[in-house]
Coordinates of C-alpha atoms in Angstrom, one line a residue:
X760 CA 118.9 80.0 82.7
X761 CA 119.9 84.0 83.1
X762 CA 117.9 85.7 85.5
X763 CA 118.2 89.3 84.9
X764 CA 118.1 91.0 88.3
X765 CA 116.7 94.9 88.6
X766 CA 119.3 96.4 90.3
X767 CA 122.9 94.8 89.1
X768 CA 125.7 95.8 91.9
X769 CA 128.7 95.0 89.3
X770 CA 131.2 94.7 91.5
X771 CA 131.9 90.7 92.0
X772 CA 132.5 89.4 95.3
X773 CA 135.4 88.1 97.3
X774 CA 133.1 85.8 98.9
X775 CA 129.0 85.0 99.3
X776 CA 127.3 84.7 102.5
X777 CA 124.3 82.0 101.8
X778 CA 121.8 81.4 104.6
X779 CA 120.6 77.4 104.4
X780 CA 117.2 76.8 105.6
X781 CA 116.7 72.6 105.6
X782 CA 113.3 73.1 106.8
X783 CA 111.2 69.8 107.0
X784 CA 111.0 65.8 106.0
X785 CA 112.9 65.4 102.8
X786 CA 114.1 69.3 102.5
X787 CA 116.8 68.3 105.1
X788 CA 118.1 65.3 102.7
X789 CA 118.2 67.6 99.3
X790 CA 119.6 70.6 101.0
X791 CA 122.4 68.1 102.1
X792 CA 122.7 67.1 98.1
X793 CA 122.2 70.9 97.0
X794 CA 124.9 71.7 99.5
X795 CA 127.5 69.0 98.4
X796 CA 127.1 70.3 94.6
X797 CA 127.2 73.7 96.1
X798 CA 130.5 73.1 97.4
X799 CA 132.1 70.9 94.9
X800 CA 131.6 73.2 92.1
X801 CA 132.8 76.7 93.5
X802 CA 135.6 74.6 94.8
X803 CA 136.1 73.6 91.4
X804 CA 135.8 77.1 89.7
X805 CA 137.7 79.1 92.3
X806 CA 134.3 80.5 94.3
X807 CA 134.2 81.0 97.7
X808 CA 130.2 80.3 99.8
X809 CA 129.7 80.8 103.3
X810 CA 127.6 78.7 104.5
X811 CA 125.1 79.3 108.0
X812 CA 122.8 76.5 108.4
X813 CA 119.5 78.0 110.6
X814 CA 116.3 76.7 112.1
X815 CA 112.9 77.3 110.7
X816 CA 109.4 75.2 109.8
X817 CA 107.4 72.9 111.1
X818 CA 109.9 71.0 113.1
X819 CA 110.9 74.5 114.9
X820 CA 107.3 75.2 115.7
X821 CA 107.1 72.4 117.9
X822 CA 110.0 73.1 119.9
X823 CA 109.9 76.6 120.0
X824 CA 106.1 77.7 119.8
X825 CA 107.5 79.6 116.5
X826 CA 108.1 79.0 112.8
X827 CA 110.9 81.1 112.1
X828 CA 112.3 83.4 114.8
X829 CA 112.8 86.8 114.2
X830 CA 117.1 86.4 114.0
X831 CA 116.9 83.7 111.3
X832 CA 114.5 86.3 109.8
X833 CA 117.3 89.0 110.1
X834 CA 119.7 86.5 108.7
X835 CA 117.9 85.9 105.6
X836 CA 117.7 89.5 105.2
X837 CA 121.4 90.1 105.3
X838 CA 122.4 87.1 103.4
X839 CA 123.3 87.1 99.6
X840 CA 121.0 84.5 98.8
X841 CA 119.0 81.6 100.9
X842 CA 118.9 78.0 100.0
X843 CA 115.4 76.9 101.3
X844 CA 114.6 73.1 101.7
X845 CA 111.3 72.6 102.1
X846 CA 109.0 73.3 105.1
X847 CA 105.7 72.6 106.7
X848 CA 104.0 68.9 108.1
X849 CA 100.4 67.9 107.5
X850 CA 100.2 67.4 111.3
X851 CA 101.8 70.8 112.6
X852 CA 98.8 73.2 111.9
X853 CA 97.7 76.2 113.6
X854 CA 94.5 76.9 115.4
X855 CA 92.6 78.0 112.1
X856 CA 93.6 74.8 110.5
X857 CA 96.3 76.0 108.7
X858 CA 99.9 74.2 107.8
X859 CA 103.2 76.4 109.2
X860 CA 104.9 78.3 106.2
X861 CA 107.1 80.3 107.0
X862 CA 108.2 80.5 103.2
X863 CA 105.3 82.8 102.7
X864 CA 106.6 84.8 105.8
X865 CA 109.9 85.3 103.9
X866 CA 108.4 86.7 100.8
X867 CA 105.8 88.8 102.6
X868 CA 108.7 90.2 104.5
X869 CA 111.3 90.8 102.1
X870 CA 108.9 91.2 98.9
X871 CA 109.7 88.4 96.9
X872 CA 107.0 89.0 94.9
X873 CA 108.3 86.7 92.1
X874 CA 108.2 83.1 92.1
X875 CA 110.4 82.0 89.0
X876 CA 110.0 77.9 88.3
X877 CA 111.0 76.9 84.8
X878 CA 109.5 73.4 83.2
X879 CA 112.3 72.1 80.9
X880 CA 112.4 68.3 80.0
X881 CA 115.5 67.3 80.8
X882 CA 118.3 65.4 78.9
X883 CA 117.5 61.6 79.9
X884 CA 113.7 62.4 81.3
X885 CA 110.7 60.8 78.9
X886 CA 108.1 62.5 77.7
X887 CA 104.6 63.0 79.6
X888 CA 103.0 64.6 76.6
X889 CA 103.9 63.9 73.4
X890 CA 106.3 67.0 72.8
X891 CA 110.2 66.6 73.3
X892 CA 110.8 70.4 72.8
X893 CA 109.2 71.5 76.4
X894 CA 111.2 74.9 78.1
X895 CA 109.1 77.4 79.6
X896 CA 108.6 79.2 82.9
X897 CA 106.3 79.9 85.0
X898 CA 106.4 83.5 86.5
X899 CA 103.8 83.6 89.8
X900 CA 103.6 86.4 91.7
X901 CA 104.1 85.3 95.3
X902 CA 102.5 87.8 97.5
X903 CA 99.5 88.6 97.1
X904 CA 96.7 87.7 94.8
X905 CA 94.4 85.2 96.4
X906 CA 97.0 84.5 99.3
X907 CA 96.7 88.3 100.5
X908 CA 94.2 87.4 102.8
X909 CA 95.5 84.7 104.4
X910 CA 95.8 86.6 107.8
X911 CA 92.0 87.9 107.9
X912 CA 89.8 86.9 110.4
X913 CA 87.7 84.2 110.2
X914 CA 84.1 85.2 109.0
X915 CA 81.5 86.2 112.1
X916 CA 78.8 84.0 110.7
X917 CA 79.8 80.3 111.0
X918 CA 77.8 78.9 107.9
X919 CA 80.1 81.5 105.4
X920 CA 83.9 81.8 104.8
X921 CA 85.8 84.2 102.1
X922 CA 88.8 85.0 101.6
X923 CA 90.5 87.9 99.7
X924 CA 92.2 88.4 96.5
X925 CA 94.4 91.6 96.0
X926 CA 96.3 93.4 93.2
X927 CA 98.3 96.3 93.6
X928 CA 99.8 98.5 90.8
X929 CA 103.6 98.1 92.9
X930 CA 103.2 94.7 93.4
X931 CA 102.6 94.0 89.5
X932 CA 104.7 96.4 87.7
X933 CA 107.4 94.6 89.4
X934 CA 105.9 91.2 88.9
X935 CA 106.1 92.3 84.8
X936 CA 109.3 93.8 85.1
X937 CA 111.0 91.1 86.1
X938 CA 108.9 88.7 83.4
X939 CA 109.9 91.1 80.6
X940 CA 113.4 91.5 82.0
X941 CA 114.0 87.0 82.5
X942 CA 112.2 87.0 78.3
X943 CA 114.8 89.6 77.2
X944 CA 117.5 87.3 78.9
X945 CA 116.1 84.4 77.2
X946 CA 115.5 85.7 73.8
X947 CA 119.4 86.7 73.6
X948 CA 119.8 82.9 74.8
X949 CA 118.1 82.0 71.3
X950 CA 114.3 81.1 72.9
X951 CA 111.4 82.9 71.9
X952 CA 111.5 86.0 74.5
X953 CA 107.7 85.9 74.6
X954 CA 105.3 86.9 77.6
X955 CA 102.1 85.3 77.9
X956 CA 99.7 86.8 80.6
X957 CA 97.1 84.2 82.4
X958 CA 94.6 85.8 83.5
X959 CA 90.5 85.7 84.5
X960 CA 90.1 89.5 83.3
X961 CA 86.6 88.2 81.9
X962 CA 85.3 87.6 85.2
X963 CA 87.2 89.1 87.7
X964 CA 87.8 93.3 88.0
X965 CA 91.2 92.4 90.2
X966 CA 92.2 90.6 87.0
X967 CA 91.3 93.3 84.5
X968 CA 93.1 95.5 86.7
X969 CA 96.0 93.2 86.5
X970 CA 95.8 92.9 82.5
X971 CA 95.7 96.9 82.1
X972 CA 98.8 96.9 84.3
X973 CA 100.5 94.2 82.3
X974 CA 99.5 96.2 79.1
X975 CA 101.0 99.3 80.7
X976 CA 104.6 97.4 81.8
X977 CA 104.6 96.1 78.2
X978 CA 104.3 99.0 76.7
X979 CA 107.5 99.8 77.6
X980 CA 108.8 96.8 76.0
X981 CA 108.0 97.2 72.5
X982 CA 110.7 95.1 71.2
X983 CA 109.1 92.2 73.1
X984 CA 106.2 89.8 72.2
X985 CA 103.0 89.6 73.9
X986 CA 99.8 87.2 74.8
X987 CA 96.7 87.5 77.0
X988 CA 95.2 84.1 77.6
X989 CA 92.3 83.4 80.1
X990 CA 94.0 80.4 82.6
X991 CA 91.3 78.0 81.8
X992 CA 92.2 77.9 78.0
X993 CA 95.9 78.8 79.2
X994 CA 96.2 75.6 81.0
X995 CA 94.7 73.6 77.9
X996 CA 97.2 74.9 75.8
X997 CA 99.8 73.9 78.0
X998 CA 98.7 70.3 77.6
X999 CA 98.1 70.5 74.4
X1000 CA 100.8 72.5 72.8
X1001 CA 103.6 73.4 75.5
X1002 CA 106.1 74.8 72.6
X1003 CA 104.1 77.5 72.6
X1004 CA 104.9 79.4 75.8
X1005 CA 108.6 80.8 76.8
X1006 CA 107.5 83.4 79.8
X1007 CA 104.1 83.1 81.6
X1008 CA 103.4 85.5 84.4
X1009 CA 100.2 85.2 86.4
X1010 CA 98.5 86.0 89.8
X1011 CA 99.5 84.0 93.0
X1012 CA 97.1 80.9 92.8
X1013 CA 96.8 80.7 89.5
X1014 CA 100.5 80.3 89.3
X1015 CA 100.6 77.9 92.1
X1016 CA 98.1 75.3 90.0
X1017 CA 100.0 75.9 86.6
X1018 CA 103.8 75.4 88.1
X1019 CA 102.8 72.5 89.5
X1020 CA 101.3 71.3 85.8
X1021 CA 103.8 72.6 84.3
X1022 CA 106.5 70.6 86.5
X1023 CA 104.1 67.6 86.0
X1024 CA 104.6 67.7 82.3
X1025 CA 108.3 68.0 82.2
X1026 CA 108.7 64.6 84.7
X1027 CA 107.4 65.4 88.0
X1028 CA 108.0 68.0 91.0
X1029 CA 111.3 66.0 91.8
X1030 CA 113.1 68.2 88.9
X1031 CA 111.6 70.9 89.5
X1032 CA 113.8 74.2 90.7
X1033 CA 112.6 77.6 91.5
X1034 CA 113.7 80.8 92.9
X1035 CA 111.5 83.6 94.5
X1036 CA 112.9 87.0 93.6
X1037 CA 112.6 90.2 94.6
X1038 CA 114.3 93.5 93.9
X1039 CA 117.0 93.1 96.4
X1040 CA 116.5 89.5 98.2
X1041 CA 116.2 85.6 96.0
X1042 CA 115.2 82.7 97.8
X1043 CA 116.0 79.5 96.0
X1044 CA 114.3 76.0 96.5
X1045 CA 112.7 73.2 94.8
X1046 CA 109.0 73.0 93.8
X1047 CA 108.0 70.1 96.1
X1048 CA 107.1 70.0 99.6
X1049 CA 108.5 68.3 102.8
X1050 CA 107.4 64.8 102.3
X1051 CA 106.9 63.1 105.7
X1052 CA 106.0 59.7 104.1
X1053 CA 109.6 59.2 102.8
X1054 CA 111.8 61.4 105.2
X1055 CA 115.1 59.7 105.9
X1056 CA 114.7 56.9 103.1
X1057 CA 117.2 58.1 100.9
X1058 CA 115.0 57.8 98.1
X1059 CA 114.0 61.5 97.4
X1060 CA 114.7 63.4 94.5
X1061 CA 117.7 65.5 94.8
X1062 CA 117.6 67.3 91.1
X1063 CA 115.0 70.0 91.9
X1064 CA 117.0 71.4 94.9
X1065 CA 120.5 70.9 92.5
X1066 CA 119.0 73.3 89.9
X1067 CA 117.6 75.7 92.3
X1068 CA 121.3 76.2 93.3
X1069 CA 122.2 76.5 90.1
X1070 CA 119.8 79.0 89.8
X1071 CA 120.9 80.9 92.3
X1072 CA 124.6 80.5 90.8
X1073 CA 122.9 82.2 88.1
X1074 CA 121.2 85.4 89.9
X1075 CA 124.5 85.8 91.9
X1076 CA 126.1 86.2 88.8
X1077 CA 124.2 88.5 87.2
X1078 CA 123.3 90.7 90.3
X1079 CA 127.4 90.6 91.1
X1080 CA 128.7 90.5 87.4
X1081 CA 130.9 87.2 88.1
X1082 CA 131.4 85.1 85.6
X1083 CA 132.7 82.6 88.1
X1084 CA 129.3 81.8 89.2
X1085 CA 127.7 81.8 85.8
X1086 CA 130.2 79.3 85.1
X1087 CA 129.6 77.3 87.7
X1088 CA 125.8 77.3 87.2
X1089 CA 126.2 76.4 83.8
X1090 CA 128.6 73.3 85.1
X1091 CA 126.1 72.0 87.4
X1092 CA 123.3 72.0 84.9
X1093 CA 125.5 70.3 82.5
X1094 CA 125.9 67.5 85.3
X1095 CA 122.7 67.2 86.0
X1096 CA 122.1 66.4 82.3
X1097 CA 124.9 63.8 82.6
X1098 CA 123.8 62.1 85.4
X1099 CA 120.5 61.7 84.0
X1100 CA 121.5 60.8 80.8
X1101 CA 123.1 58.2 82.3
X1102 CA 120.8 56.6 84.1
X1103 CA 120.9 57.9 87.4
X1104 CA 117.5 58.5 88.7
X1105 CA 115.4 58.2 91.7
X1106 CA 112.2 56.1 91.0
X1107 CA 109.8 58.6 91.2
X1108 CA 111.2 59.1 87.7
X1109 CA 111.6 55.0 86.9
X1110 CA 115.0 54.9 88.4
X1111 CA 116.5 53.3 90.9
X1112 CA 118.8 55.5 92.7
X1113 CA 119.0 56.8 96.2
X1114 CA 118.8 60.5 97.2
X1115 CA 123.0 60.3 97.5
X1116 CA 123.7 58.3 94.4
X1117 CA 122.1 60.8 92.4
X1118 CA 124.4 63.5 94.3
X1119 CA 127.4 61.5 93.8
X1120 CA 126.8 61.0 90.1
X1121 CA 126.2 64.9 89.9
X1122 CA 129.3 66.2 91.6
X1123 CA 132.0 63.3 89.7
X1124 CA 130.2 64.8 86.6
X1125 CA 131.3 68.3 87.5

């Protein structure tokens, strides 16, 4: 899937510097499968990816007293891109009660204000719903919103708690341009090149604020379709019809809930890729979390984390103009369907196969 980045360096690249984050629980097993894919397909299509593996999450807030250390948070500044595994344990939580997440702290920092997660059924995945024809995505923005106040202080009366939600005009046109921009991409690729806003503009003021900004950014798309739906219908709809929807943009929770539906629908968070992009810096990881319960079984689901790197195959290519890496994003998608198709799944999508089976399957396919 093209992901059209706002400020293209055309230049290609002798060789990418990528900053791997493992994090937590599973994320250290699929970054280990991301990474073997990684490296078997720019081997096989003449790409070179430096790799520097760094501490952050949970796991380093126990043994250091902090989450992510201001030189890994350099490093992920400097890098090309960041392959992120998952981070954060129920049972490492701060004194308010809250889990570690540093991946909140990366796109705070470096204004990912983006989160890009498309639902596609897959080649070899059945159907949840009754529709076959299921390729959409969900664009959340990933700063702000409801999650804006997330460093408050607690409330001074003990029997109430609040807690914030922000929009800024910055924030959103950027949110939009990047929707409009991934549709555009999309409609040459043959889909519908539609945006469809969720929203609570009925209720909420920050939300009308966030339509008449949306309304403003596509105005100057013309050429492109548009829909405002309130999230409660929005969310019925994609139940009930997911055909329907190509691009969905929305505010931070909101989008939160519905990529999580939306990867539900399409076969489970186990397939599910995303990438959290900015204007300069992407961050690419699957949907799902860390998973204590089954860390070190070998039974997670690798495919999420596989496509996230495809994804980012995908954003290096356009930011860079090298066709080498959109080839080789297009190659690892292609083996994913394979593998799948095959057979080889995990059974949290009626399978059988370990964590590196499914790997294995995917890089012979390449």
């Amino acid at each position: 899937m093209p992901l059209l980045p706002l400020c293209c360096e055309l230049e290609g690249r002798m060789a990418y510097d990528v900053v791997v984050l493992p994090g937590d629980g599973i994320g250290i097993e699929v970054t280990d499968s991301g990474v073997a894919v990684l490296r078997a397909v720019a081997a096989a299509v003449g790409l070179e990816v430096d790799l520097e593996f760094l501490d952050a999450g949970a796991g380093a807030y126990q043994r250091t007293g902090v989450a992510i250390a201001e030189p890994v948070m350099a490093a992920v500044g400097r890098a090309d891109a960041v392959l992120f595994g998952a981070m954060g344990l129920p049972d490492v939580r701060r004194e308010d009660g809250t889990e570690i997440t540093p991946q909140l702290d990366i796109r705070e920092r470096y204004d990912l204000v983006a989160g890009v997660r498309p639902s596609t059924l897959l080649p070899g995945i059945d159907p949840v719903l009754y529709a076959r024809d299921i390729d959409f995505v969900v664009v959340r923005e990933s700063t702000e919103g409801l999650f804006a106040g997330r460093r408050d202080p607690r409330s001074a009366d003990p029997d109430v708690e609040h807690d914030r939600m922000t929009i800024t005009r910055a924030t959103s046109e950027t949110l939009f341009d990047i929707a409009f921009s991934l549709a555009a991409a999309r409609r040459e690729a043959g889909h519908a090149g539609r945006v469809t806003l969720f929203d609570k503009a009925n209720v909420l003021k920050s939300q009308a604020f966030l339509r008449t900004v949306f309304d403003e950014v596509a105005a100057r798309h013309p050429d492109v379709e548009t829909e405002r739906v309130y999230v409660d219908a929005g969310v019925m709809m994609m139940v009930r019809e997911p055909e329907r929807f190509d691009v969905v943009v929305m505010e931070n929770m909101f989008g939160d809930i519905v990529s999580d539906l939306a990867a539900g629908i399409t076969g489970g968070l186990g397939l599910a890729p995303s990438g959290d992009i900015g204007r300069d810096h992407a961050v690419f990881q699957p949907c799902h979390g860390s998973a204590p319960d089954i860390a070190g079984l070998d039974v997670a689901n690798p495919v999420g984390m596989i496509l996230s790197v495809a994804m980012m195959l995908d954003w290096l290519g356009d930011r860079h103009d090298d066709g080498r890496c959109l080839k080789a994003a297009a190659r690892v998608r292609a083996a994913v369907g394979a593998a799948l198709s095959a057979g080889v799944r995990t059974r949290d999508i009626g399978g059988t196969a370990s964590t590196s089976e499914v790997t294995a399957a995917v890089v012979a396919a390449l």
